[in-house]
PDB file of C-alpha atoms and ligand atoms in Angstrom:
ATOM      1  CA  UNK N   1     -18.821-160.280  28.820  1.00 88.00           C
ATOM      2  CA  UNK N   2     -15.838-157.921  28.766  1.00 90.00           C
ATOM      3  CA  UNK N   3     -16.296-154.737  26.780  1.00 96.00           C
ATOM      4  CA  UNK N   4     -14.359-153.602  23.719  1.00 98.00           C
ATOM      5  CA  UNK N   5     -13.382-149.936  23.981  1.00 98.00           C
ATOM      6  CA  UNK N   6     -12.192-148.251  20.801  1.00 98.00           C
ATOM      7  CA  UNK N   7     -10.364-145.130  21.972  1.00 98.00           C
ATOM      8  CA  UNK N   8     -11.393-142.500  19.478  1.00 95.00           C
ATOM      9  CA  UNK N   9      -9.402-139.578  20.891  1.00 97.00           C
ATOM     10  CA  UNK N  10      -8.396-137.422  17.892  1.00 98.00           C
ATOM     11  CA  UNK N  11      -4.683-137.550  18.768  1.00 98.00           C
ATOM     12  CA  UNK N  12      -4.739-141.347  18.943  1.00 98.00           C
ATOM     13  CA  UNK N  13      -6.539-141.582  15.607  1.00 98.00           C
ATOM     14  CA  UNK N  14      -4.223-139.025  13.960  1.00 98.00           C
ATOM     15  CA  UNK N  15      -1.066-140.802  15.082  1.00 98.00           C
ATOM     16  CA  UNK N  16      -2.463-144.221  14.166  1.00 98.00           C
ATOM     17  CA  UNK N  17      -2.778-143.045  10.557  1.00 98.00           C
ATOM     18  CA  UNK N  18       0.988-142.463  10.366  1.00 98.00           C
ATOM     19  CA  UNK N  19       1.689-145.737  12.185  1.00 98.00           C
ATOM     20  CA  UNK N  20      -0.280-147.564   9.499  1.00 98.00           C
ATOM     21  CA  UNK N  21       1.448-145.734   6.632  1.00 98.00           C
ATOM     22  CA  UNK N  22       3.845-148.077   4.812  1.00 98.00           C
ATOM     23  CA  UNK N  23       6.219-145.153   4.161  1.00 98.00           C
ATOM     24  CA  UNK N  24       6.751-144.476   7.890  1.00 98.00           C
ATOM     25  CA  UNK N  25      10.281-145.602   8.824  1.00 97.00           C
ATOM     26  CA  UNK N  26      11.391-147.503  11.927  1.00 97.00           C
ATOM     27  CA  UNK N  27      12.397-144.496  14.029  1.00 98.00           C
ATOM     28  CA  UNK N  28       9.168-142.600  13.474  1.00 98.00           C
ATOM     29  CA  UNK N  29       7.091-145.788  13.789  1.00 98.00           C
ATOM     30  CA  UNK N  30       8.621-146.551  17.187  1.00 98.00           C
ATOM     31  CA  UNK N  31       8.112-142.970  18.409  1.00 98.00           C
ATOM     32  CA  UNK N  32       4.488-142.942  17.285  1.00 98.00           C
ATOM     33  CA  UNK N  33       3.688-146.310  18.904  1.00 98.00           C
ATOM     34  CA  UNK N  34       5.250-145.000  22.105  1.00 98.00           C
ATOM     35  CA  UNK N  35       3.150-141.816  21.965  1.00 98.00           C
ATOM     36  CA  UNK N  36      -0.077-143.677  21.250  1.00 98.00           C
ATOM     37  CA  UNK N  37       0.625-146.065  24.126  1.00 98.00           C
ATOM     38  CA  UNK N  38       0.922-143.026  26.440  1.00 98.00           C
ATOM     39  CA  UNK N  39      -2.339-141.566  25.162  1.00 98.00           C
ATOM     40  CA  UNK N  40      -4.131-144.906  25.475  1.00 98.00           C
ATOM     41  CA  UNK N  41      -2.810-145.340  29.012  1.00 98.00           C
ATOM     42  CA  UNK N  42      -4.264-141.924  29.875  1.00 97.00           C
ATOM     43  CA  UNK N  43      -7.714-143.106  28.744  1.00 96.00           C
ATOM     44  CA  UNK N  44      -7.440-146.555  30.352  1.00 96.00           C
ATOM     45  CA  UNK N  45      -6.569-145.173  33.775  1.00 95.00           C
ATOM     46  CA  UNK N  46      -9.613-142.901  34.146  1.00 94.00           C
ATOM     47  CA  UNK N  47     -11.151-145.275  36.701  1.00 92.00           C
ATOM     48  CA  UNK N  48      -8.180-145.287  39.111  1.00 94.00           C
ATOM     49  CA  UNK N  49      -9.154-144.514  42.681  1.00 93.00           C
ATOM     50  CA  UNK N  50      -7.968-141.397  44.464  1.00 96.00           C
ATOM     51  CA  UNK N  51      -7.393-140.571  48.091  1.00 96.00           C
ATOM     52  CA  UNK N  52      -7.597-137.138  49.631  1.00 97.00           C
ATOM     53  CA  UNK N  53      -4.339-135.702  50.961  1.00 98.00           C
ATOM     54  CA  UNK N  54      -3.239-132.314  52.220  1.00 98.00           C
ATOM     55  CA  UNK N  55      -0.314-130.631  50.544  1.00 98.00           C
ATOM     56  CA  UNK N  56       1.451-127.452  51.582  1.00 98.00           C
ATOM     57  CA  UNK N  57       1.530-124.942  48.726  1.00 98.00           C
ATOM     58  CA  UNK N  58       3.647-121.740  48.982  1.00 98.00           C
ATOM     59  CA  UNK N  59       0.399-120.029  50.032  1.00 98.00           C
ATOM     60  CA  UNK N  60      -0.959-122.561  52.522  1.00 98.00           C
ATOM     61  CA  UNK N  61      -2.473-126.016  52.924  1.00 98.00           C
ATOM     62  CA  UNK N  62      -4.494-127.441  50.026  1.00 98.00           C
ATOM     63  CA  UNK N  63      -6.739-130.468  50.026  1.00 98.00           C
ATOM     64  CA  UNK N  64      -5.690-132.493  47.011  1.00 98.00           C
ATOM     65  CA  UNK N  65      -5.591-136.076  45.716  1.00 97.00           C
ATOM     66  CA  UNK N  66      -3.127-138.858  45.014  1.00 96.00           C
ATOM     67  CA  UNK N  67      -3.631-142.302  43.535  1.00 93.00           C
ATOM     68  CA  UNK N  68      -4.893-144.931  45.923  1.00 92.00           C
ATOM     69  CA  UNK N  69      -5.954-148.535  45.615  1.00 78.00           C
ATOM     70  CA  UNK N  70      -4.403-151.212  43.462  1.00 81.00           C
ATOM     71  CA  UNK N  71      -0.922-150.795  42.074  1.00 92.00           C
ATOM     72  CA  UNK N  72      -0.396-151.316  38.383  1.00 96.00           C
ATOM     73  CA  UNK N  73       1.547-153.877  36.399  1.00 98.00           C
ATOM     74  CA  UNK N  74       2.323-153.705  32.690  1.00 98.00           C
ATOM     75  CA  UNK N  75       2.868-156.958  30.824  1.00 98.00           C
ATOM     76  CA  UNK N  76       4.175-156.638  27.274  1.00 98.00           C
ATOM     77  CA  UNK N  77       3.870-159.802  25.216  1.00 97.00           C
ATOM     78  CA  UNK N  78       7.305-160.355  23.656  1.00 96.00           C
ATOM     79  CA  UNK N  79       8.440-159.022  21.375  1.00 93.00           C
ATOM     80  CA  UNK N  80       6.168-156.383  19.839  1.00 96.00           C
ATOM     81  CA  UNK N  81       4.533-155.535  23.181  1.00 97.00           C
ATOM     82  CA  UNK N  82       7.854-154.000  24.247  1.00 97.00           C
ATOM     83  CA  UNK N  83       7.137-151.121  21.877  1.00 98.00           C
ATOM     84  CA  UNK N  84       4.237-150.017  24.073  1.00 98.00           C
ATOM     85  CA  UNK N  85       5.512-150.443  27.630  1.00 98.00           C
ATOM     86  CA  UNK N  86       7.744-147.327  27.870  1.00 98.00           C
ATOM     87  CA  UNK N  87       4.876-145.144  26.660  1.00 98.00           C
ATOM     88  CA  UNK N  88       2.732-146.360  29.555  1.00 98.00           C
ATOM     89  CA  UNK N  89       5.592-146.021  32.050  1.00 97.00           C
ATOM     90  CA  UNK N  90       5.902-142.327  31.159  1.00 97.00           C
ATOM     91  CA  UNK N  91       2.519-141.782  32.796  1.00 95.00           C
ATOM     92  CA  UNK N  92       2.775-144.443  35.499  1.00 95.00           C
ATOM     93  CA  UNK N  93       6.464-144.683  36.407  1.00 94.00           C
ATOM     94  CA  UNK N  94       5.702-146.663  39.580  1.00 93.00           C
ATOM     95  CA  UNK N  95       4.144-149.533  37.610  1.00 96.00           C
ATOM     96  CA  UNK N  96       6.028-152.823  37.660  1.00 97.00           C
ATOM     97  CA  UNK N  97       6.743-154.517  34.333  1.00 98.00           C
ATOM     98  CA  UNK N  98       6.286-158.242  33.826  1.00 98.00           C
ATOM     99  CA  UNK N  99       7.111-160.085  30.616  1.00 98.00           C
ATOM    100  CA  UNK N 100       5.479-162.980  28.817  1.00 97.00           C
ATOM    101  CA  UNK N 101       7.284-164.662  25.912  1.00 97.00           C
ATOM    102  CA  UNK N 102       5.396-166.962  23.566  1.00 94.00           C
ATOM    103  CA  UNK N 103       6.312-168.766  20.370  1.00 89.00           C
ATOM    104  CA  UNK N 104       4.066-170.533  17.912  1.00 82.00           C
ATOM    105  CA  UNK N 105       4.505-174.312  17.826  1.00 83.00           C
ATOM    106  CA  UNK N 106       5.162-175.103  14.144  1.00 79.00           C
ATOM    107  CA  UNK N 107       3.013-178.256  14.294  1.00 83.00           C
ATOM    108  CA  UNK N 108       0.015-177.274  16.408  1.00 82.00           C
ATOM    109  CA  UNK N 109       0.300-173.561  15.463  1.00 76.00           C
ATOM    110  CA  UNK N 110      -0.643-172.858  19.098  1.00 85.00           C
ATOM    111  CA  UNK N 111       1.304-170.342  21.217  1.00 90.00           C
ATOM    112  CA  UNK N 112       3.682-171.927  23.722  1.00 92.00           C
ATOM    113  CA  UNK N 113       5.018-170.050  26.739  1.00 94.00           C
ATOM    114  CA  UNK N 114       8.825-169.888  26.888  1.00 96.00           C
ATOM    115  CA  UNK N 115       9.322-167.046  29.366  1.00 97.00           C
ATOM    116  CA  UNK N 116       7.272-165.539  32.182  1.00 97.00           C
ATOM    117  CA  UNK N 117       8.540-163.079  34.766  1.00 97.00           C
ATOM    118  CA  UNK N 118       6.003-161.170  36.826  1.00 97.00           C
ATOM    119  CA  UNK N 119       6.128-158.926  39.895  1.00 96.00           C
ATOM    120  CA  UNK N 120       5.938-160.946  43.133  1.00 93.00           C
ATOM    121  CA  UNK N 121       2.681-159.364  44.348  1.00 94.00           C
ATOM    122  CA  UNK N 122       0.589-160.486  41.378  1.00 96.00           C
ATOM    123  CA  UNK N 123      -2.684-160.780  43.273  1.00 95.00           C
ATOM    124  CA  UNK N 124      -2.539-157.170  44.519  1.00 93.00           C
ATOM    125  CA  UNK N 125      -1.924-155.565  41.127  1.00 95.00           C
ATOM    126  CA  UNK N 126      -4.098-154.412  38.298  1.00 96.00           C
ATOM    127  CA  UNK N 127      -2.453-155.552  35.044  1.00 98.00           C
ATOM    128  CA  UNK N 128      -2.431-154.095  31.564  1.00 98.00           C
ATOM    129  CA  UNK N 129      -1.352-156.725  29.036  1.00 98.00           C
ATOM    130  CA  UNK N 130       0.005-155.018  25.922  1.00 98.00           C
ATOM    131  CA  UNK N 131       0.526-156.214  22.368  1.00 98.00           C
ATOM    132  CA  UNK N 132       0.153-153.907  19.348  1.00 98.00           C
ATOM    133  CA  UNK N 133      -1.771-156.440  17.251  1.00 98.00           C
ATOM    134  CA  UNK N 134      -4.691-158.609  18.383  1.00 97.00           C
ATOM    135  CA  UNK N 135      -4.818-160.886  15.343  1.00 96.00           C
ATOM    136  CA  UNK N 136      -5.823-164.540  15.939  1.00 94.00           C
ATOM    137  CA  UNK N 137      -6.008-163.868  19.679  1.00 96.00           C
ATOM    138  CA  UNK N 138      -3.904-166.929  20.553  1.00 94.00           C
ATOM    139  CA  UNK N 139      -1.047-165.038  22.231  1.00 95.00           C
ATOM    140  CA  UNK N 140      -3.327-162.714  24.176  1.00 97.00           C
ATOM    141  CA  UNK N 141      -5.419-165.642  25.466  1.00 97.00           C
ATOM    142  CA  UNK N 142      -2.264-167.513  26.508  1.00 96.00           C
ATOM    143  CA  UNK N 143      -0.695-164.464  28.197  1.00 97.00           C
ATOM    144  CA  UNK N 144      -3.875-163.704  30.154  1.00 98.00           C
ATOM    145  CA  UNK N 145      -4.202-167.399  31.143  1.00 97.00           C
ATOM    146  CA  UNK N 146      -0.607-167.291  32.327  1.00 96.00           C
ATOM    147  CA  UNK N 147      -1.285-164.243  34.530  1.00 97.00           C
ATOM    148  CA  UNK N 148      -4.461-165.747  35.963  1.00 98.00           C
ATOM    149  CA  UNK N 149      -2.649-169.028  36.747  1.00 96.00           C
ATOM    150  CA  UNK N 150      -0.225-167.004  38.876  1.00 96.00           C
ATOM    151  CA  UNK N 151      -2.980-165.250  40.797  1.00 96.00           C
ATOM    152  CA  UNK N 152      -3.868-162.124  38.801  1.00 97.00           C
ATOM    153  CA  UNK N 153      -7.556-161.227  39.040  1.00 96.00           C
ATOM    154  CA  UNK N 154      -7.665-157.745  37.538  1.00 96.00           C
ATOM    155  CA  UNK N 155      -6.456-157.621  33.925  1.00 98.00           C
ATOM    156  CA  UNK N 156      -7.023-155.353  30.942  1.00 98.00           C
ATOM    157  CA  UNK N 157      -5.820-155.964  27.396  1.00 98.00           C
ATOM    158  CA  UNK N 158      -4.499-153.015  25.388  1.00 98.00           C
ATOM    159  CA  UNK N 159      -3.704-153.281  21.665  1.00 98.00           C
ATOM    160  CA  UNK N 160      -3.326-150.792  18.857  1.00 98.00           C
ATOM    161  CA  UNK N 161      -5.307-152.721  16.270  1.00 98.00           C
ATOM    162  CA  UNK N 162      -7.516-155.805  16.498  1.00 98.00           C
ATOM    163  CA  UNK N 163      -9.270-158.102  14.066  1.00 98.00           C
ATOM    164  CA  UNK N 164     -12.831-159.106  14.993  1.00 98.00           C
ATOM    165  CA  UNK N 165     -11.682-162.767  14.984  1.00 97.00           C
ATOM    166  CA  UNK N 166      -9.108-162.080  17.711  1.00 97.00           C
ATOM    167  CA  UNK N 167     -11.541-160.084  19.831  1.00 98.00           C
ATOM    168  CA  UNK N 168     -14.028-162.970  19.708  1.00 98.00           C
ATOM    169  CA  UNK N 169     -11.412-165.545  20.757  1.00 97.00           C
ATOM    170  CA  UNK N 170     -10.307-163.429  23.738  1.00 98.00           C
ATOM    171  CA  UNK N 171     -13.900-162.759  24.778  1.00 98.00           C
ATOM    172  CA  UNK N 172     -14.733-166.480  24.626  1.00 97.00           C
ATOM    173  CA  UNK N 173     -11.680-167.534  26.631  1.00 98.00           C
ATOM    174  CA  UNK N 174     -11.684-164.620  29.089  1.00 98.00           C
ATOM    175  CA  UNK N 175     -15.158-163.062  29.327  1.00 97.00           C
ATOM    176  CA  UNK N 176     -14.056-160.951  32.314  1.00 97.00           C
ATOM    177  CA  UNK N 177     -11.430-158.975  30.363  1.00 97.00           C
ATOM    178  CA  UNK N 178     -12.021-155.518  28.885  1.00 98.00           C
ATOM    179  CA  UNK N 179     -10.153-154.840  25.634  1.00 98.00           C
ATOM    180  CA  UNK N 180      -8.850-151.370  24.715  1.00 98.00           C
ATOM    181  CA  UNK N 181      -8.024-150.590  21.089  1.00 98.00           C
ATOM    182  CA  UNK N 182      -7.121-147.677  18.860  1.00 98.00           C
ATOM    183  CA  UNK N 183      -8.907-149.432  15.988  1.00 98.00           C
ATOM    184  CA  UNK N 184     -11.044-152.486  15.308  1.00 98.00           C
ATOM    185  CA  UNK N 185     -10.125-153.403  11.742  1.00 98.00           C
ATOM    186  CA  UNK N 186     -11.908-155.432   9.093  1.00 98.00           C
ATOM    187  CA  UNK N 187     -10.546-158.977   9.221  1.00 97.00           C
ATOM    188  CA  UNK N 188      -7.582-161.346   9.168  1.00 97.00           C
ATOM    189  CA  UNK N 189      -6.149-162.397   5.822  1.00 95.00           C
ATOM    190  CA  UNK N 190      -5.071-165.964   4.958  1.00 94.00           C
ATOM    191  CA  UNK N 191      -1.574-165.290   6.334  1.00 92.00           C
ATOM    192  CA  UNK N 192      -2.921-164.132   9.699  1.00 92.00           C
ATOM    193  CA  UNK N 193      -2.261-160.425   9.063  1.00 95.00           C
ATOM    194  CA  UNK N 194      -4.822-157.860  10.128  1.00 97.00           C
ATOM    195  CA  UNK N 195      -6.440-156.078   7.153  1.00 98.00           C
ATOM    196  CA  UNK N 196      -5.750-153.232   6.636  1.00 98.00           C
ATOM    197  CA  UNK N 197      -3.638-153.244   9.835  1.00 98.00           C
ATOM    198  CA  UNK N 198      -0.068-151.980   9.737  1.00 98.00           C
ATOM    199  CA  UNK N 199       1.934-155.022   8.655  1.00 97.00           C
ATOM    200  CA  UNK N 200       4.219-156.856  11.078  1.00 97.00           C
ATOM    201  CA  UNK N 201       4.393-154.707  14.196  1.00 97.00           C
ATOM    202  CA  UNK N 202       7.551-156.391  15.567  1.00 96.00           C
ATOM    203  CA  UNK N 203       9.445-155.980  12.300  1.00 96.00           C
ATOM    204  CA  UNK N 204       8.375-152.363  11.941  1.00 98.00           C
ATOM    205  CA  UNK N 205       9.319-151.551  15.550  1.00 98.00           C
ATOM    206  CA  UNK N 206      12.708-153.208  15.475  1.00 97.00           C
ATOM    207  CA  UNK N 207      13.683-152.797  11.826  1.00 96.00           C
ATOM    208  CA  UNK N 208      13.827-156.542  11.143  1.00 95.00           C
ATOM    209  CA  UNK N 209      12.316-158.452   8.273  1.00 81.00           C
TER     210      UNK N 209
HETATM  211  N1  URA I   1       0.985-159.544  14.002  1.00 86.88           N
HETATM  212  C1  URA I   1       1.404-158.435  13.379  1.00 86.88           C
HETATM  213  O1  URA I   1       2.462-157.887  13.689  1.00 86.88           O
HETATM  214  N2  URA I   1       0.656-157.934  12.374  1.00 86.88           N
HETATM  215  C2  URA I   1      -0.522-158.487  11.997  1.00 86.88           C
HETATM  216  O2  URA I   1      -1.184-157.967  11.097  1.00 86.88           O
HETATM  217  C3  URA I   1      -0.941-159.667  12.667  1.00 86.88           C
HETATM  218  C4  URA I   1      -0.163-160.172  13.667  1.00 86.88           C
END
């Protein structure tokens, strides 16, 4: 079973408080989500492999390290996931960005894929799927399924806030996936919002309602 990692770094937790705050406006909300995505990416990439290289310093040769192994791919789930991808790219500018767009079928209430664009070398990349809110889990399950169908074998899911219901659905559907969160909240309410959550992440990021 994939693990759930709640990233309890003090800076992540501090910034998350202001992200949650209903009085935080769009500009500040977007900046904070971006910053937290950077901090979370720092934690998530601890396992990346290194290779030894020699670099010439002004004083002489130094044995040092650069990243080796699998290249990274970031896959924001449209639209709210877009708010987190630039924050990750600040740390990993060489990562490729794929996109998955899903809408909810009004009759079945199930997510339906309407757009997928991924890097061509899917099988060689390690992917981080990003969406600020892991609520019912439907979109995350569908996005991960979509990546796997196209050959991805190494996927992580990164969200700001999750409901236990959503975590369970992802774990059932994709037991190989580790989930990284800034907070595991209490529950979903009858409208599908995470409680206490932060409201509608897409609306707060883009100033829509
Ligand atoms: N999506 C959101 O943006 N917020 C929630 O609380 C649940 C789903």
